Amino acid sequence: MATDKQPTVIKKYANRRLYHTGTSTYVTLEDLAGMVRQGEDFVVYDAKSGEEITRSVLTQIIFEQENKEGQNLLPVTVLRQLIRFYGDSLQSLVPSYLEFSMENLSREQQKLREQMTQAFGPTAFQTMEEQVRKNMTFFSEAMRMFSPFAQRGTGSSEAKTGAPGESADDLDALKRQMAEMQAKLDQLSRK
């Protein structure tokens, strides 16, 4: 028997006020951010048209969080890379990749914190930040490899012209790097 709770309905009015139908009170974007942090599910509807606008409200919350001092979660390079994916042939792969990555990070978050603290001490999160930067660079390079019109910064004419055999070598290198990353993750999860 499923006991899944229905998402809370939030109505957004023309004056930009948000109304929480569960508590019959007006809420702010900060209140909604707190609900997300607490795991409470909600859906936002435009009060006049009835259109669901949850995605745009969540995007607003992210925008506000990113503008707070010291709260930058999305580096400029990641934002630029995301913008580049719009209209790209791989656009449809990005949401599932990001969702999968975020689910894995969330699932392993506490375990990762404990392991990093044990392994590296108080500087663990600096080490993790460096690894995330390396992973994002790797991800960017991997996505450029799959993009048919991407320029590669190698400087060689073969890389720019896409000489035969190049993509197979790149794919093999990518597979090897993925296997190495998986081995490192497996090793960390065993500790």
C-alpha atoms as a PDB file:
ATOM      1  CA  MET A   1       0.000   0.000   0.000  1.00  0.00           C
ATOM      2  CA  ALA A   2       1.555   3.308  -1.134  1.00  0.00           C
ATOM      3  CA  THR A   3       1.440   6.179   1.330  1.00  0.00           C
ATOM      4  CA  ASP A   4       3.086   8.789  -0.862  1.00  0.00           C
ATOM      5  CA  LYS A   5       2.115  12.256   0.276  1.00  0.00           C
ATOM      6  CA  GLN A   6       0.778  14.568  -2.417  1.00  0.00           C
ATOM      7  CA  PRO A   7       2.968  17.602  -3.128  1.00  0.00           C
ATOM      8  CA  THR A   8       1.998  20.861  -1.477  1.00  0.00           C
ATOM      9  CA  VAL A   9       0.338  23.314  -3.851  1.00  0.00           C
ATOM     10  CA  ILE A  10       1.812  26.798  -4.027  1.00  0.00           C
ATOM     11  CA  LYS A  11       0.009  29.493  -6.000  1.00  0.00           C
ATOM     12  CA  LYS A  12       1.881  32.410  -7.491  1.00  0.00           C
ATOM     13  CA  TYR A  13      -0.118  35.581  -7.948  1.00  0.00           C
ATOM     14  CA  ALA A  14       0.434  38.426 -10.408  1.00  0.00           C
ATOM     15  CA  ASN A  15       1.933  40.549  -7.621  1.00  0.00           C
ATOM     16  CA  ARG A  16       4.651  37.839  -7.320  1.00  0.00           C
ATOM     17  CA  ARG A  17       3.346  36.671  -3.962  1.00  0.00           C
ATOM     18  CA  LEU A  18       3.448  32.955  -3.277  1.00  0.00           C
ATOM     19  CA  TYR A  19       0.575  31.355  -1.379  1.00  0.00           C
ATOM     20  CA  HIS A  20       1.046  28.040   0.465  1.00  0.00           C
ATOM     21  CA  THR A  21      -2.341  26.302   0.236  1.00  0.00           C
ATOM     22  CA  GLY A  22      -1.463  23.798   2.970  1.00  0.00           C
ATOM     23  CA  THR A  23      -0.904  26.425   5.663  1.00  0.00           C
ATOM     24  CA  SER A  24      -3.025  29.209   4.098  1.00  0.00           C
ATOM     25  CA  THR A  25      -0.122  31.644   4.376  1.00  0.00           C
ATOM     26  CA  TYR A  26       2.049  33.640   2.048  1.00  0.00           C
ATOM     27  CA  VAL A  27       5.606  32.363   1.678  1.00  0.00           C
ATOM     28  CA  THR A  28       8.841  33.652   0.193  1.00  0.00           C
ATOM     29  CA  LEU A  29      11.337  32.042  -2.138  1.00  0.00           C
ATOM     30  CA  GLU A  30      13.538  31.543   0.938  1.00  0.00           C
ATOM     31  CA  ASP A  31      10.691  29.618   2.597  1.00  0.00           C
ATOM     32  CA  LEU A  32      10.403  27.423  -0.497  1.00  0.00           C
ATOM     33  CA  ALA A  33      14.175  26.854  -0.450  1.00  0.00           C
ATOM     34  CA  GLY A  34      13.813  25.674   3.148  1.00  0.00           C
ATOM     35  CA  MET A  35      11.030  23.302   2.107  1.00  0.00           C
ATOM     36  CA  VAL A  36      13.293  21.824  -0.560  1.00  0.00           C
ATOM     37  CA  ARG A  37      16.115  21.378   1.966  1.00  0.00           C
ATOM     38  CA  GLN A  38      13.711  19.582   4.307  1.00  0.00           C
ATOM     39  CA  GLY A  39      12.616  17.267   1.492  1.00  0.00           C
ATOM     40  CA  GLU A  40       9.094  18.645   1.220  1.00  0.00           C
ATOM     41  CA  ASP A  41       7.717  18.324  -2.280  1.00  0.00           C
ATOM     42  CA  PHE A  42       5.681  21.150  -3.777  1.00  0.00           C
ATOM     43  CA  VAL A  43       4.190  22.214  -7.085  1.00  0.00           C
ATOM     44  CA  VAL A  44       3.770  25.866  -8.078  1.00  0.00           C
ATOM     45  CA  TYR A  45       0.876  27.044 -10.223  1.00  0.00           C
ATOM     46  CA  ASP A  46       0.202  30.436 -11.725  1.00  0.00           C
ATOM     47  CA  ALA A  47      -2.939  31.545  -9.873  1.00  0.00           C
ATOM     48  CA  LYS A  48      -4.475  33.220 -12.924  1.00  0.00           C
ATOM     49  CA  SER A  49      -3.729  30.770 -15.754  1.00  0.00           C
ATOM     50  CA  GLY A  50      -3.394  27.558 -13.732  1.00  0.00           C
ATOM     51  CA  GLU A  51      -0.146  26.785 -15.577  1.00  0.00           C
ATOM     52  CA  GLU A  52       2.449  24.805 -13.636  1.00  0.00           C
ATOM     53  CA  ILE A  53       5.530  26.995 -13.133  1.00  0.00           C
ATOM     54  CA  THR A  54       7.512  24.905 -10.650  1.00  0.00           C
ATOM     55  CA  ARG A  55      10.622  24.798 -12.855  1.00  0.00           C
ATOM     56  CA  SER A  56      10.834  28.580 -13.193  1.00  0.00           C
ATOM     57  CA  VAL A  57      10.307  29.105  -9.443  1.00  0.00           C
ATOM     58  CA  LEU A  58      13.025  26.556  -8.594  1.00  0.00           C
ATOM     59  CA  THR A  59      15.300  28.332 -11.064  1.00  0.00           C
ATOM     60  CA  GLN A  60      14.536  31.622  -9.298  1.00  0.00           C
ATOM     61  CA  ILE A  61      15.491  30.034  -5.980  1.00  0.00           C
ATOM     62  CA  ILE A  62      18.808  28.868  -7.434  1.00  0.00           C
ATOM     63  CA  PHE A  63      19.403  32.350  -8.883  1.00  0.00           C
ATOM     64  CA  GLU A  64      18.797  33.953  -5.481  1.00  0.00           C
ATOM     65  CA  GLN A  65      21.012  31.418  -3.702  1.00  0.00           C
ATOM     66  CA  GLU A  66      23.801  31.994  -6.233  1.00  0.00           C
ATOM     67  CA  ASN A  67      23.613  35.754  -5.615  1.00  0.00           C
ATOM     68  CA  LYS A  68      24.144  35.394  -1.872  1.00  0.00           C
ATOM     69  CA  GLU A  69      27.644  36.140  -0.660  1.00  0.00           C
ATOM     70  CA  GLY A  70      29.719  32.969  -0.404  1.00  0.00           C
ATOM     71  CA  GLN A  71      26.979  30.671  -1.706  1.00  0.00           C
ATOM     72  CA  ASN A  72      28.205  30.071  -5.229  1.00  0.00           C
ATOM     73  CA  LEU A  73      27.514  26.431  -5.975  1.00  0.00           C
ATOM     74  CA  LEU A  74      27.676  26.709  -9.764  1.00  0.00           C
ATOM     75  CA  PRO A  75      31.005  27.942 -11.135  1.00  0.00           C
ATOM     76  CA  VAL A  76      30.928  30.226 -14.159  1.00  0.00           C
ATOM     77  CA  THR A  77      32.519  27.488 -16.275  1.00  0.00           C
ATOM     78  CA  VAL A  78      29.654  25.102 -15.435  1.00  0.00           C
ATOM     79  CA  LEU A  79      27.035  27.755 -16.229  1.00  0.00           C
ATOM     80  CA  ARG A  80      28.697  28.456 -19.576  1.00  0.00           C
ATOM     81  CA  GLN A  81      28.897  24.754 -20.364  1.00  0.00           C
ATOM     82  CA  LEU A  82      25.200  24.310 -19.543  1.00  0.00           C
ATOM     83  CA  ILE A  83      24.315  27.211 -21.848  1.00  0.00           C
ATOM     84  CA  ARG A  84      26.372  25.604 -24.620  1.00  0.00           C
ATOM     85  CA  PHE A  85      24.299  22.420 -24.347  1.00  0.00           C
ATOM     86  CA  TYR A  86      21.060  24.237 -25.202  1.00  0.00           C
ATOM     87  CA  GLY A  87      20.336  23.436 -28.828  1.00  0.00           C
ATOM     88  CA  ASP A  88      23.231  20.972 -29.007  1.00  0.00           C
ATOM     89  CA  SER A  89      22.666  17.465 -30.315  1.00  0.00           C
ATOM     90  CA  LEU A  90      23.446  16.119 -26.834  1.00  0.00           C
ATOM     91  CA  GLN A  91      20.963  18.381 -25.053  1.00  0.00           C
ATOM     92  CA  SER A  92      18.644  15.472 -24.325  1.00  0.00           C
ATOM     93  CA  LEU A  93      21.431  13.562 -22.513  1.00  0.00           C
ATOM     94  CA  VAL A  94      22.345  16.354 -20.105  1.00  0.00           C
ATOM     95  CA  PRO A  95      19.256  16.209 -17.823  1.00  0.00           C
ATOM     96  CA  SER A  96      19.516  12.476 -17.231  1.00  0.00           C
ATOM     97  CA  TYR A  97      23.287  12.735 -16.679  1.00  0.00           C
ATOM     98  CA  LEU A  98      22.862  15.558 -14.161  1.00  0.00           C
ATOM     99  CA  GLU A  99      19.970  13.831 -12.409  1.00  0.00           C
ATOM    100  CA  PHE A 100      21.948  10.586 -12.118  1.00  0.00           C
ATOM    101  CA  SER A 101      25.011  12.435 -10.816  1.00  0.00           C
ATOM    102  CA  MET A 102      23.036  14.439  -8.248  1.00  0.00           C
ATOM    103  CA  GLU A 103      21.171  11.342  -7.021  1.00  0.00           C
ATOM    104  CA  ASN A 104      24.453   9.504  -6.518  1.00  0.00           C
ATOM    105  CA  LEU A 105      26.012  12.488  -4.742  1.00  0.00           C
ATOM    106  CA  SER A 106      22.989  12.852  -2.462  1.00  0.00           C
ATOM    107  CA  ARG A 107      22.912   9.151  -1.672  1.00  0.00           C
ATOM    108  CA  GLU A 108      26.594   9.041  -0.800  1.00  0.00           C
ATOM    109  CA  GLN A 109      26.840  12.528   0.733  1.00  0.00           C
ATOM    110  CA  GLN A 110      27.148  11.620   4.414  1.00  0.00           C
ATOM    111  CA  LYS A 111      29.351   8.605   3.770  1.00  0.00           C
ATOM    112  CA  LEU A 112      31.602  10.744   1.600  1.00  0.00           C
ATOM    113  CA  ARG A 113      31.868  13.426   4.298  1.00  0.00           C
ATOM    114  CA  GLU A 114      32.912  10.876   6.897  1.00  0.00           C
ATOM    115  CA  GLN A 115      35.431   9.208   4.607  1.00  0.00           C
ATOM    116  CA  MET A 116      36.934  12.515   3.515  1.00  0.00           C
ATOM    117  CA  THR A 117      37.281  13.681   7.131  1.00  0.00           C
ATOM    118  CA  GLN A 118      38.901  10.393   8.157  1.00  0.00           C
ATOM    119  CA  ALA A 119      41.198  10.272   5.167  1.00  0.00           C
ATOM    120  CA  PHE A 120      42.222  13.906   4.887  1.00  0.00           C
ATOM    121  CA  GLY A 121      41.235  15.624   8.126  1.00  0.00           C
ATOM    122  CA  PRO A 122      39.808  19.128   8.234  1.00  0.00           C
ATOM    123  CA  THR A 123      41.023  19.980   4.720  1.00  0.00           C
ATOM    124  CA  ALA A 124      38.899  17.206   3.212  1.00  0.00           C
ATOM    125  CA  PHE A 125      36.431  19.517   1.537  1.00  0.00           C
ATOM    126  CA  GLN A 126      39.180  21.523  -0.142  1.00  0.00           C
ATOM    127  CA  THR A 127      40.480  18.260  -1.569  1.00  0.00           C
ATOM    128  CA  MET A 128      36.974  17.341  -2.679  1.00  0.00           C
ATOM    129  CA  GLU A 129      36.529  20.738  -4.333  1.00  0.00           C
ATOM    130  CA  GLU A 130      39.718  20.186  -6.312  1.00  0.00           C
ATOM    131  CA  GLN A 131      38.461  16.753  -7.390  1.00  0.00           C
ATOM    132  CA  VAL A 132      35.130  18.248  -8.452  1.00  0.00           C
ATOM    133  CA  ARG A 133      36.981  20.806 -10.585  1.00  0.00           C
ATOM    134  CA  LYS A 134      38.965  18.006 -12.218  1.00  0.00           C
ATOM    135  CA  ASN A 135      35.776  16.013 -12.801  1.00  0.00           C
ATOM    136  CA  MET A 136      34.038  19.015 -14.376  1.00  0.00           C
ATOM    137  CA  THR A 137      37.016  19.555 -16.662  1.00  0.00           C
ATOM    138  CA  PHE A 138      36.857  15.886 -17.591  1.00  0.00           C
ATOM    139  CA  PHE A 139      33.095  16.139 -18.184  1.00  0.00           C
ATOM    140  CA  SER A 140      33.538  19.234 -20.364  1.00  0.00           C
ATOM    141  CA  GLU A 141      36.218  17.532 -22.425  1.00  0.00           C
ATOM    142  CA  ALA A 142      34.102  14.392 -22.772  1.00  0.00           C
ATOM    143  CA  MET A 143      31.110  16.392 -23.963  1.00  0.00           C
ATOM    144  CA  ARG A 144      33.277  18.318 -26.455  1.00  0.00           C
ATOM    145  CA  MET A 145      34.501  14.999 -27.843  1.00  0.00           C
ATOM    146  CA  PHE A 146      30.929  13.937 -28.575  1.00  0.00           C
ATOM    147  CA  SER A 147      29.883  17.282 -30.033  1.00  0.00           C
ATOM    148  CA  PRO A 148      30.420  17.132 -33.807  1.00  0.00           C
ATOM    149  CA  PHE A 149      31.313  20.832 -34.186  1.00  0.00           C
ATOM    150  CA  ALA A 150      33.368  21.310 -31.045  1.00  0.00           C
ATOM    151  CA  GLN A 151      36.825  22.769 -31.415  1.00  0.00           C
ATOM    152  CA  ARG A 152      39.542  20.967 -29.595  1.00  0.00           C
ATOM    153  CA  GLY A 153      42.332  23.039 -28.176  1.00  0.00           C
ATOM    154  CA  THR A 154      45.159  20.707 -29.147  1.00  0.00           C
ATOM    155  CA  GLY A 155      46.446  22.972 -31.890  1.00  0.00           C
ATOM    156  CA  SER A 156      47.126  20.108 -34.257  1.00  0.00           C
ATOM    157  CA  SER A 157      45.461  20.141 -37.638  1.00  0.00           C
ATOM    158  CA  GLU A 158      44.454  16.510 -37.208  1.00  0.00           C
ATOM    159  CA  ALA A 159      42.402  17.313 -34.111  1.00  0.00           C
ATOM    160  CA  LYS A 160      40.620  20.158 -35.891  1.00  0.00           C
ATOM    161  CA  THR A 161      39.860  18.173 -38.994  1.00  0.00           C
ATOM    162  CA  GLY A 162      38.818  15.018 -37.189  1.00  0.00           C
ATOM    163  CA  ALA A 163      41.328  12.652 -38.764  1.00  0.00           C
ATOM    164  CA  PRO A 164      40.281   9.011 -39.078  1.00  0.00           C
ATOM    165  CA  GLY A 165      40.855   6.957 -35.947  1.00  0.00           C
ATOM    166  CA  GLU A 166      40.843  10.011 -33.713  1.00  0.00           C
ATOM    167  CA  SER A 167      37.396   9.424 -32.261  1.00  0.00           C
ATOM    168  CA  ALA A 168      38.190   5.779 -31.488  1.00  0.00           C
ATOM    169  CA  ASP A 169      41.341   6.865 -29.623  1.00  0.00           C
ATOM    170  CA  ASP A 170      39.389   9.553 -27.767  1.00  0.00           C
ATOM    171  CA  LEU A 171      36.676   7.061 -26.892  1.00  0.00           C
ATOM    172  CA  ASP A 172      39.229   4.542 -25.624  1.00  0.00           C
ATOM    173  CA  ALA A 173      40.866   7.245 -23.507  1.00  0.00           C
ATOM    174  CA  LEU A 174      37.462   8.249 -22.149  1.00  0.00           C
ATOM    175  CA  LYS A 175      36.609   4.634 -21.305  1.00  0.00           C
ATOM    176  CA  ARG A 176      39.941   4.214 -19.566  1.00  0.00           C
ATOM    177  CA  GLN A 177      39.434   7.396 -17.542  1.00  0.00           C
ATOM    178  CA  MET A 178      35.897   6.342 -16.598  1.00  0.00           C
ATOM    179  CA  ALA A 179      37.185   2.943 -15.455  1.00  0.00           C
ATOM    180  CA  GLU A 180      39.873   4.653 -13.359  1.00  0.00           C
ATOM    181  CA  MET A 181      37.286   6.974 -11.797  1.00  0.00           C
ATOM    182  CA  GLN A 182      35.011   4.024 -11.033  1.00  0.00           C
ATOM    183  CA  ALA A 183      37.888   2.150  -9.417  1.00  0.00           C
ATOM    184  CA  LYS A 184      38.666   5.187  -7.234  1.00  0.00           C
ATOM    185  CA  LEU A 185      35.007   5.526  -6.224  1.00  0.00           C
ATOM    186  CA  ASP A 186      34.831   1.815  -5.425  1.00  0.00           C
ATOM    187  CA  GLN A 187      37.987   2.116  -3.355  1.00  0.00           C
ATOM    188  CA  LEU A 188      36.576   5.092  -1.411  1.00  0.00           C
ATOM    189  CA  SER A 189      33.271   3.317  -0.754  1.00  0.00           C
ATOM    190  CA  ARG A 190      35.084   0.280   0.701  1.00  0.00           C
ATOM    191  CA  LYS A 191      36.914   2.376   3.324  1.00  0.00           C
END
